[in-house]
mmCIF file of C-alpha atoms and ligand atoms in Angstrom:
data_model
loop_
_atom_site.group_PDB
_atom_site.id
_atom_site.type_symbol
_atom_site.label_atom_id
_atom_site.label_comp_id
_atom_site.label_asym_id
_atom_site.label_seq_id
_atom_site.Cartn_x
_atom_site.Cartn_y
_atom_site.Cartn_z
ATOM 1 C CA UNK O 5 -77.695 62.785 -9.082
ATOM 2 C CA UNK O 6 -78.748 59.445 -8.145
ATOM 3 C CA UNK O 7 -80.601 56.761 -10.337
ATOM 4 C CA UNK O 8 -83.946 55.082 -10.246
ATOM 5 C CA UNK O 9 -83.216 51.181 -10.995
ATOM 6 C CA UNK O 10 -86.407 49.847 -11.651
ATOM 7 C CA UNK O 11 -86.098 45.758 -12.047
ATOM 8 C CA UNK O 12 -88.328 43.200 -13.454
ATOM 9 C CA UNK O 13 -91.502 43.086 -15.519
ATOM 10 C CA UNK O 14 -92.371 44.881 -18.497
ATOM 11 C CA UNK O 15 -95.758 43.488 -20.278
ATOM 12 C CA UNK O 16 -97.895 44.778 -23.813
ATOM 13 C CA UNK O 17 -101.430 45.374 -22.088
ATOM 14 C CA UNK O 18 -103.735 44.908 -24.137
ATOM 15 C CA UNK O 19 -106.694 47.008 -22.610
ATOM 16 C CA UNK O 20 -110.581 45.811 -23.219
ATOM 17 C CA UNK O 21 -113.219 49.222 -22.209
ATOM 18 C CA UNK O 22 -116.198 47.162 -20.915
ATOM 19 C CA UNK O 23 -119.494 48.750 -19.454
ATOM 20 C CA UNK O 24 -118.890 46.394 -16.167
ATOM 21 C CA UNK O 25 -116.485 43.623 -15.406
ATOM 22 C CA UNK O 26 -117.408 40.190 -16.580
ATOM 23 C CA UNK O 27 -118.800 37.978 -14.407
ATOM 24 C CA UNK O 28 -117.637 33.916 -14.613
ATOM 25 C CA UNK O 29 -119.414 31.583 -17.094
ATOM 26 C CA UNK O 30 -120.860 35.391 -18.852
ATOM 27 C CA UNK O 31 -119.755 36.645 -22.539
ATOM 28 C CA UNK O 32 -120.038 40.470 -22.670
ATOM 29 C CA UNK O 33 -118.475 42.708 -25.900
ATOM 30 C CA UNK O 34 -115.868 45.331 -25.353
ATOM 31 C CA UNK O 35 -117.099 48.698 -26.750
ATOM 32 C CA UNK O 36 -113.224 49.239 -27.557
ATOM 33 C CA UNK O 37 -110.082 47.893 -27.459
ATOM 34 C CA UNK O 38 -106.526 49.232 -27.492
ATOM 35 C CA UNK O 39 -102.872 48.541 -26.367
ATOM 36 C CA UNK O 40 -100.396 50.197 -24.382
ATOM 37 C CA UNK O 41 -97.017 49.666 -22.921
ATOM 38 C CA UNK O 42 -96.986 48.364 -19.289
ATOM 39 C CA UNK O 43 -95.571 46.218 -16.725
ATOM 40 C CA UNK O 44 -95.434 46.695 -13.123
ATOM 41 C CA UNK O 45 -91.185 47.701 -13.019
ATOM 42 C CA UNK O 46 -91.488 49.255 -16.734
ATOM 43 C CA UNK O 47 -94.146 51.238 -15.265
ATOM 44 C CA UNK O 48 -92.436 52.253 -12.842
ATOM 45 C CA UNK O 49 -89.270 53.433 -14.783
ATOM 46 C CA UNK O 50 -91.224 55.383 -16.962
ATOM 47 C CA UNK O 51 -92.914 57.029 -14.302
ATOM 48 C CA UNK O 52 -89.661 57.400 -12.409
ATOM 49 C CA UNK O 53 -88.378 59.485 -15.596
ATOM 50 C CA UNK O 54 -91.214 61.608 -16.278
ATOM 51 C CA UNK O 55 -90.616 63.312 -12.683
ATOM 52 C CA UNK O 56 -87.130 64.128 -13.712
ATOM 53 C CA UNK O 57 -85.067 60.914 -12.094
ATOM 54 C CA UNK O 58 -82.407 59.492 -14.511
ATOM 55 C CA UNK O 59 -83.677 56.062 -14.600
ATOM 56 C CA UNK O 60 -82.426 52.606 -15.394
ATOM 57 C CA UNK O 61 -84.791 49.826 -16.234
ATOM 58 C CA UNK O 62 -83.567 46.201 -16.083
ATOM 59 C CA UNK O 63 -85.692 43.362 -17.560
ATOM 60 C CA UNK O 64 -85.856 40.770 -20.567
ATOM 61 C CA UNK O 65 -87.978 41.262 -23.509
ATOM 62 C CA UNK O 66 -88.740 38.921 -26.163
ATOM 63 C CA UNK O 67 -87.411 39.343 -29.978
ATOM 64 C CA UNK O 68 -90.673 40.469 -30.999
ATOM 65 C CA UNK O 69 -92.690 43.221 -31.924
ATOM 66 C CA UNK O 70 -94.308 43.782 -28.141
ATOM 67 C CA UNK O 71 -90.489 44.167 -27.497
ATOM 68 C CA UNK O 72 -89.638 46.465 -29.470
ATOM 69 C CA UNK O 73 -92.474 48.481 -28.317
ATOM 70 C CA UNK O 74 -91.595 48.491 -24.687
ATOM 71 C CA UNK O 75 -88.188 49.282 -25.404
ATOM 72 C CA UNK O 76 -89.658 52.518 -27.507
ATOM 73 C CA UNK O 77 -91.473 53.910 -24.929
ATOM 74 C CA UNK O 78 -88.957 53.067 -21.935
ATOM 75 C CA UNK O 79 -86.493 54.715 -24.387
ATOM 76 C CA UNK O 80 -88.878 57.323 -25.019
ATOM 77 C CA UNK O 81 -89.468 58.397 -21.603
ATOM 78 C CA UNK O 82 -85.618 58.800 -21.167
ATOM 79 C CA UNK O 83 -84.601 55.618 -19.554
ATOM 80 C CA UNK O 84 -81.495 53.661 -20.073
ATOM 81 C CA UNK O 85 -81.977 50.235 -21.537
ATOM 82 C CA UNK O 86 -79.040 49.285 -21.684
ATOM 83 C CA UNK O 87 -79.250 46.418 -18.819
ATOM 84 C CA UNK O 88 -82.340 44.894 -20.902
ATOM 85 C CA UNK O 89 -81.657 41.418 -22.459
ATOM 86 C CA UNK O 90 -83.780 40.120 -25.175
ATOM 87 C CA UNK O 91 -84.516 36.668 -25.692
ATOM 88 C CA UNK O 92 -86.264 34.578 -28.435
ATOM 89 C CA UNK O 93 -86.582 31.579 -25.672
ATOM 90 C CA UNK O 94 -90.691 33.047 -25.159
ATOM 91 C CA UNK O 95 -92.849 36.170 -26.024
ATOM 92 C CA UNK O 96 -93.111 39.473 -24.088
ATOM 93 C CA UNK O 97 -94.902 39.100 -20.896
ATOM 94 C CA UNK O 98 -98.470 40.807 -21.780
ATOM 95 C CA UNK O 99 -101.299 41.441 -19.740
ATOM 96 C CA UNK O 100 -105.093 41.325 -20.571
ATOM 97 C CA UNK O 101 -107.155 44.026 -18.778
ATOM 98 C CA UNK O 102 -110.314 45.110 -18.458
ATOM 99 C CA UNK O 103 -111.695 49.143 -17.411
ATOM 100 C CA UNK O 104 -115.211 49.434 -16.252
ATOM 101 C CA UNK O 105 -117.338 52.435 -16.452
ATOM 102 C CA UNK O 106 -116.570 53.189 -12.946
ATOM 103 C CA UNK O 107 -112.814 52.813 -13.829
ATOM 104 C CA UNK O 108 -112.456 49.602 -11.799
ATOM 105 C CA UNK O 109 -110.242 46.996 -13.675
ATOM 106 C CA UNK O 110 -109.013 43.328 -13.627
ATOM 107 C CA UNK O 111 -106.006 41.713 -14.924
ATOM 108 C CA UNK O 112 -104.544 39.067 -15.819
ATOM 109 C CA UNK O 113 -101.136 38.027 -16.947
ATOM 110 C CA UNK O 114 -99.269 35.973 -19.089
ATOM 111 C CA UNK O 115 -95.312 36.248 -17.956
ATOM 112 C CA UNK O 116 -93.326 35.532 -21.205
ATOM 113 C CA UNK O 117 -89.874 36.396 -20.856
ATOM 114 C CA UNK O 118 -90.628 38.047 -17.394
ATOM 115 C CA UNK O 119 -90.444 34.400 -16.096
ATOM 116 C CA UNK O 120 -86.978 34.459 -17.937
ATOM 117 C CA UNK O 121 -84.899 37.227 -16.287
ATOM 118 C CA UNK O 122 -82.110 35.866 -13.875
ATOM 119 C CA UNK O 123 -79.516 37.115 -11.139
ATOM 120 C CA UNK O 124 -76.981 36.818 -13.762
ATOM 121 C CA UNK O 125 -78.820 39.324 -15.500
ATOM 122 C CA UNK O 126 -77.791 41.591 -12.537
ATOM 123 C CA UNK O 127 -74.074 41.465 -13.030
ATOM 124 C CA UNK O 128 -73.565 44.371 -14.922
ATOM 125 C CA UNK O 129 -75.843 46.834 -12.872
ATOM 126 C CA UNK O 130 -74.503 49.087 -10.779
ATOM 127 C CA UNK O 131 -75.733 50.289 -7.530
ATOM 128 C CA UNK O 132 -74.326 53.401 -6.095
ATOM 129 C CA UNK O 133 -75.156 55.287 -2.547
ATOM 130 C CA UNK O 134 -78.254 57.217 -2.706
ATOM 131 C CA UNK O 135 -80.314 54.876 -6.049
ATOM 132 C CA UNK O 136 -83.180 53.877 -5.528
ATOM 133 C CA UNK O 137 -84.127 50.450 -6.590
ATOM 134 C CA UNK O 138 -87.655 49.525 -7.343
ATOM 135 C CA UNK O 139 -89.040 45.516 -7.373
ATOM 136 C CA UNK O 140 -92.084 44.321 -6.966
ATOM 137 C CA UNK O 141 -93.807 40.861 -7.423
ATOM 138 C CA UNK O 142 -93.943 40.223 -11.228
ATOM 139 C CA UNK O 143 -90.193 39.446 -11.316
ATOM 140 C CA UNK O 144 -88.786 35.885 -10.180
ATOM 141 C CA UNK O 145 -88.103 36.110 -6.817
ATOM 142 C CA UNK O 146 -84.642 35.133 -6.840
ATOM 143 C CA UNK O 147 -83.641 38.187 -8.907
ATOM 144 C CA UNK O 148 -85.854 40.249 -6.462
ATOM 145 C CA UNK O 149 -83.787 38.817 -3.638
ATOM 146 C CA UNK O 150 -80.451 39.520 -4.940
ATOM 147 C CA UNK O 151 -81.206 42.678 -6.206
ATOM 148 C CA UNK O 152 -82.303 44.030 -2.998
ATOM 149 C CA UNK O 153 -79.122 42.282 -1.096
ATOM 150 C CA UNK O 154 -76.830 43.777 -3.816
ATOM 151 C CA UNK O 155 -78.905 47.432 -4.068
ATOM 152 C CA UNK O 156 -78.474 47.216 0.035
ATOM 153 C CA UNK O 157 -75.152 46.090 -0.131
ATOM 154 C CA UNK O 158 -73.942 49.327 -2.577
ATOM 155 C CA UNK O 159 -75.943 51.857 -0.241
ATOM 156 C CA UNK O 160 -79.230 52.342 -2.677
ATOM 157 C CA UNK O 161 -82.530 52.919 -1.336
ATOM 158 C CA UNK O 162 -84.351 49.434 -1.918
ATOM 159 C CA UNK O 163 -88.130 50.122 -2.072
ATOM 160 C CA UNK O 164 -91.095 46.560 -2.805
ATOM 161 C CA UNK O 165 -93.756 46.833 -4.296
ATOM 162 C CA UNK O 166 -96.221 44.214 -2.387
ATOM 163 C CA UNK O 167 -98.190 43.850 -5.671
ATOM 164 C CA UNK O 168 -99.038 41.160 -7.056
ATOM 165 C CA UNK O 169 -99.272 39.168 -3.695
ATOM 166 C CA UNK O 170 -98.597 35.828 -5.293
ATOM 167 C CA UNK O 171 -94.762 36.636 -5.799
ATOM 168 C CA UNK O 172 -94.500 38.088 -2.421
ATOM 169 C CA UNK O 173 -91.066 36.730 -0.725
ATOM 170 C CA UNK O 174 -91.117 37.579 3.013
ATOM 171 C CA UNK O 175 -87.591 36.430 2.809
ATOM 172 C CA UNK O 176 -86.376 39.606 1.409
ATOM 173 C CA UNK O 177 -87.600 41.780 3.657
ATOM 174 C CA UNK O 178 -84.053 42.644 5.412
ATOM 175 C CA UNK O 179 -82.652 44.294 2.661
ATOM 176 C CA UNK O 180 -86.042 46.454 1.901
ATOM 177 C CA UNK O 181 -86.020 50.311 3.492
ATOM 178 C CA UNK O 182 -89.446 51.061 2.157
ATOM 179 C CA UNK O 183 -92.237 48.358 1.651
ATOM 180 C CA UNK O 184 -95.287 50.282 -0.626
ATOM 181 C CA UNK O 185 -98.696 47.929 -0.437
ATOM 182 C CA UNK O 186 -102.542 48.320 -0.763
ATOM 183 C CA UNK O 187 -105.116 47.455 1.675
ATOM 184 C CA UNK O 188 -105.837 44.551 0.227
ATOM 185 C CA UNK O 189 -102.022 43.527 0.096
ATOM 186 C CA UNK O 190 -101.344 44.725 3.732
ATOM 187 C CA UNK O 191 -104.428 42.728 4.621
ATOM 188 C CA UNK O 192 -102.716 39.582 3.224
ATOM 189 C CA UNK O 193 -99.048 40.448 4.000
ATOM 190 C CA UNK O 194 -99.460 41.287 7.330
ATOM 191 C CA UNK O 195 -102.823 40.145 8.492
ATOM 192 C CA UNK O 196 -103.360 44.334 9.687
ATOM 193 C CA UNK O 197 -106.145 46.788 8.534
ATOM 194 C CA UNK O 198 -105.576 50.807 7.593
ATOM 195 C CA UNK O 199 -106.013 51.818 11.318
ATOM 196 C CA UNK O 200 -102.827 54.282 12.392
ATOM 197 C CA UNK O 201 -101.929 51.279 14.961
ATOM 198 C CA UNK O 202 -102.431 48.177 12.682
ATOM 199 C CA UNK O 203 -99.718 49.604 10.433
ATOM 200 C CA UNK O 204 -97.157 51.191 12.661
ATOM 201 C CA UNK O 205 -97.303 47.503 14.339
ATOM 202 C CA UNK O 206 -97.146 45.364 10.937
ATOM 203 C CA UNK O 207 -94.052 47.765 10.166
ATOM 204 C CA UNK O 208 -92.595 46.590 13.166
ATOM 205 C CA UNK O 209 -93.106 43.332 12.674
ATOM 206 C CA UNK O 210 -92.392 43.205 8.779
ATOM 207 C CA UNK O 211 -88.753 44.955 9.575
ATOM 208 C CA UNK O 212 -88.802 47.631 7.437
ATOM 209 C CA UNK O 213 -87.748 51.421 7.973
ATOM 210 C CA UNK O 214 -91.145 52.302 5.899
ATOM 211 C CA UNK O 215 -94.033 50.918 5.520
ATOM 212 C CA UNK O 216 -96.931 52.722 2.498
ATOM 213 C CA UNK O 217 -100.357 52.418 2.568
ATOM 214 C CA UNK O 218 -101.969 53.212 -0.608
ATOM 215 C CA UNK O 219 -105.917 54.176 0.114
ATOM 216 C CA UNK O 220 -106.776 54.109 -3.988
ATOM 217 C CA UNK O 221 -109.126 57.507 -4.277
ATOM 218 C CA UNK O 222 -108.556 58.216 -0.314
ATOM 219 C CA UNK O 223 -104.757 58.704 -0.254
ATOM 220 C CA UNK O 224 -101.765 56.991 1.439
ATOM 221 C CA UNK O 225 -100.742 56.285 4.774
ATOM 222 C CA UNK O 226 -96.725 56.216 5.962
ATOM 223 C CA UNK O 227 -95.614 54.771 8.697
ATOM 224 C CA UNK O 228 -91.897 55.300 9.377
ATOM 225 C CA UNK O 229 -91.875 55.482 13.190
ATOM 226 C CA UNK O 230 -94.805 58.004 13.077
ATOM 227 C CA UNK O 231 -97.770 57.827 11.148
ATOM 228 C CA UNK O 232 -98.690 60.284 8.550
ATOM 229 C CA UNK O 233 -101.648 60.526 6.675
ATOM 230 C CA UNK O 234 -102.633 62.151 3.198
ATOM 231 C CA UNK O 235 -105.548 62.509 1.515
ATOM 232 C CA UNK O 236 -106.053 61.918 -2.074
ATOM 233 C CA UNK O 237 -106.677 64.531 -4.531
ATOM 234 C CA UNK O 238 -109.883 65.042 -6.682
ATOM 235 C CA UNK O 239 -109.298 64.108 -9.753
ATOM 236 C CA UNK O 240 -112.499 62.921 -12.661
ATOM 237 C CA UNK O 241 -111.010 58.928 -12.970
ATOM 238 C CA UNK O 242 -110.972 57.019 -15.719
ATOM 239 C CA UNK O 243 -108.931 54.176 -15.301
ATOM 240 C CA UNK O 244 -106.827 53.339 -12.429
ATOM 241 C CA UNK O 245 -104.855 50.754 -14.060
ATOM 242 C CA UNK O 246 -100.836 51.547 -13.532
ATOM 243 C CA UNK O 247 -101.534 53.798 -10.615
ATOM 244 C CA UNK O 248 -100.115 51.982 -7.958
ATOM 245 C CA UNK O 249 -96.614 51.539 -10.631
ATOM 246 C CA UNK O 250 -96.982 56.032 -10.882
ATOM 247 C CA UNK O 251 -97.019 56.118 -7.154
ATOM 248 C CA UNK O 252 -93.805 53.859 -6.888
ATOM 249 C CA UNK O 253 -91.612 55.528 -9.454
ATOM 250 C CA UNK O 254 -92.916 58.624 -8.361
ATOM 251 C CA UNK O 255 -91.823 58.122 -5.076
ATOM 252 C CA UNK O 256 -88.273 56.531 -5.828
ATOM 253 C CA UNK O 257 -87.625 59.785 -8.298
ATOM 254 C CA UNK O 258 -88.686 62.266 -5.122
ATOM 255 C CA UNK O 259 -86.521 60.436 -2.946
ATOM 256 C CA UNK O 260 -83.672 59.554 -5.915
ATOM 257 C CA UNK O 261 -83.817 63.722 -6.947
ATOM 258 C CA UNK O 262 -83.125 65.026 -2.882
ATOM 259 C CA UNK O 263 -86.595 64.928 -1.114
ATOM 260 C CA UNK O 264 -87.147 63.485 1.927
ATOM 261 C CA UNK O 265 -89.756 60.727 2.218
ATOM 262 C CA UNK O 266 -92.635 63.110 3.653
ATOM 263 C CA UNK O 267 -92.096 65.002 0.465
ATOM 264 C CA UNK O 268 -91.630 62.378 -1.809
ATOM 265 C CA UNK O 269 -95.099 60.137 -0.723
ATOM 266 C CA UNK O 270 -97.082 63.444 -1.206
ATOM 267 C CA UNK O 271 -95.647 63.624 -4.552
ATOM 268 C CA UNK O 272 -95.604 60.159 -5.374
ATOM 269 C CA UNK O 273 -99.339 60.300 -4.019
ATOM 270 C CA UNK O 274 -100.138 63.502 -6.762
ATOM 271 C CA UNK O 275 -98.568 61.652 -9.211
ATOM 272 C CA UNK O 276 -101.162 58.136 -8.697
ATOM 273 C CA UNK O 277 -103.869 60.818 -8.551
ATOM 274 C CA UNK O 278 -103.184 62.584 -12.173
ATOM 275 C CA UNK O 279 -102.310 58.822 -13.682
ATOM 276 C CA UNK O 280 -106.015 58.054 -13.255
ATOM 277 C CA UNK O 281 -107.192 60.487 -15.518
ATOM 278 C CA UNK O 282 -106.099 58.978 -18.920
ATOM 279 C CA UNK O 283 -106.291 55.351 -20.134
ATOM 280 C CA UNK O 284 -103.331 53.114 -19.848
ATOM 281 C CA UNK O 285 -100.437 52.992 -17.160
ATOM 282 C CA UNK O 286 -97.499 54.677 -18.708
ATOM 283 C CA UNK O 287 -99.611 56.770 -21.209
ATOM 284 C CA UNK O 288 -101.281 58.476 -18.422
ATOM 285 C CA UNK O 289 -98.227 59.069 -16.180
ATOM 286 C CA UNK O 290 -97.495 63.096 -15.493
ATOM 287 C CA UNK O 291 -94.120 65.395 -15.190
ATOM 288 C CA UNK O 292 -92.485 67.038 -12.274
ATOM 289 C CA UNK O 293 -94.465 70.174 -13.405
ATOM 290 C CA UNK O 294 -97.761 69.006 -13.646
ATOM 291 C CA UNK O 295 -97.232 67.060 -9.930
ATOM 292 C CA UNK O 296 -95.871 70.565 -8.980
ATOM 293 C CA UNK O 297 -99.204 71.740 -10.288
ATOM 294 C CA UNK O 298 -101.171 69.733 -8.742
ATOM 295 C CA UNK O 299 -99.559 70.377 -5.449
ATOM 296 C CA UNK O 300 -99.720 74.157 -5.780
HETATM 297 O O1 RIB Y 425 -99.975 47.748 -12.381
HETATM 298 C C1 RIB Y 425 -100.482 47.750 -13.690
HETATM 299 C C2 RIB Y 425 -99.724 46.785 -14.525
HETATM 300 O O2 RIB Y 425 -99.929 45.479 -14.033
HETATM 301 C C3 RIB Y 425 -100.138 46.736 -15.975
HETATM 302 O O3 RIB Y 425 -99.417 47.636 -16.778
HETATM 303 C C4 RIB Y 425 -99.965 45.280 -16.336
HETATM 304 O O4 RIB Y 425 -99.009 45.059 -17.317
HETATM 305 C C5 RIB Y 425 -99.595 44.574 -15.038
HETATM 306 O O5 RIB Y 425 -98.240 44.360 -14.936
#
């Protein structure tokens, strides 16, 4: 079967519940505080391995105790960490976030040793026809460049991850088959709205064979020469932190495990649905079964 490759970040959240978000210049007290292994591309991994994918996860962690703790629960979860490097040269990336009573969050993020992973970190990986390889904008882009050329190159499935806009590289669009963004990310991306016709034209223009619309609550939108829409599932939220990360290794293990991409967006799409019912990102990610559940 084919592998997941999920490269790039892997932070220690460390997650502040708050009755509403803060607002600037404003002290307000958490009513509790915990932490919780994250990371946009260690989400996704995990997530990725839950729904049955064998999964690799490439990153650098520091040679601390917030490493050690991602490489537990990437371990875990079943993924390979054997491409992860550990360096003493900074601390694990971590991330502070805060959940509001209506499960709305910020976050912000310190990079560590995220900042610290390299193309030469990419030697040793191997991309085969039919991987998928996940990247997204935590990770420097010049690894996300060359990982996408080389997954390309080797026949993989290369699938972006829009998020966080500010390491967005429109430069390695060529070598990206499925490009998975918000509204607000599509808005910024691609100057285009959630309309059927704003996104079959910003696919067009952005290049790419797919192009994923997450709605949040709503659903997802694809766009790969047709448009097809889903609608979220019910679900009683309580934090939607990591959600985005379930849908994208969701989605890489449908398509990595045989489904085609109709299939594998309404599963990813289950998948972000059930990961807002629990606190955390990877905590809260489900199985195959309880996605086949869902979907039942
Ligand atoms: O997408 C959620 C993730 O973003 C968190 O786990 C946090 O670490 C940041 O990377």
């Amino acid at each position: 079967m084919p592998d997941v490759v999920a490269i790039g970040s892997a932070n220690v959240d460390v997650i502040f519940r708050v009755a509403r978000l803060v607002a600037p210049g404003e002290t307000i007290s958490a009513r509790e505080v915990s932490q919780a292994p994250g990371g946009k591309s260690a989400n996704q991994a995990v997530a990725a391995a839950r729904m049955g994918a064998p999964t690799r996860f490439v990153g650098c962690l520091g040679d601390d105790g917030h490493g050690g703790l991602l490489r537990d629960a990437l371990r875990d979860a079943g993924v390979d960490t054997s491409a992860v490097r550990i360096s003493g040269a900074a601390p694990t990336g971590s991330a502070f976030i805060c959940v509001d009573d209506d499960s709305e969050n910020t976050i912000v993020l310190a990079t560590g040793t995220n900042a610290l992973l390299d193309v030469r970190d990419l030697d040793g990986v191997c991309f085969g026809r039919g991987d998928v390889v996940t990247l997204c904008g935590e990770t420097p882009p010049a690894v996300v460049a060359e990982a996408a050329r080389r997954g390309s190159d080797g026949g993989a499935i290369v699938i972006l991850n829009g998020s966080p806009v500010e390491g967005f590289d429109a430069a390695v669009l060529p070598w990206v088959d499925v490009l998975v963004v918000n509204t607000g990310e599509l808005r910024a991306l691609a100057n285009a709205d959630a309309s059927d016709g704003s996104i079959h034209d910003a696919r067009e223009r952005l290049g790419v064979d797919a192009l994923i619309v997450t709605l949040g609550a709503a659903g997802v939108v694809c766009d790969a020469g047709t448009v097809v829409r889903l609608p979220g599932h019910a679900v009683d939220a309580v934090d939607t932190t990591g959600c985005g990360d379930a849908f994208l290794g969701a989605l890489a293990a449908g398509l990595a495990t045989g489904h085609d991409l109709r299939d594998a967006v309404g599963r990813a799409n289950a998948a972000a649905a059930l990961a807002a019912t629990a606190l955390g990102a990877q905590p809260s990610y489900p199985t195959a079964s309880s996605v086949d559940e869902l979907l039942a």
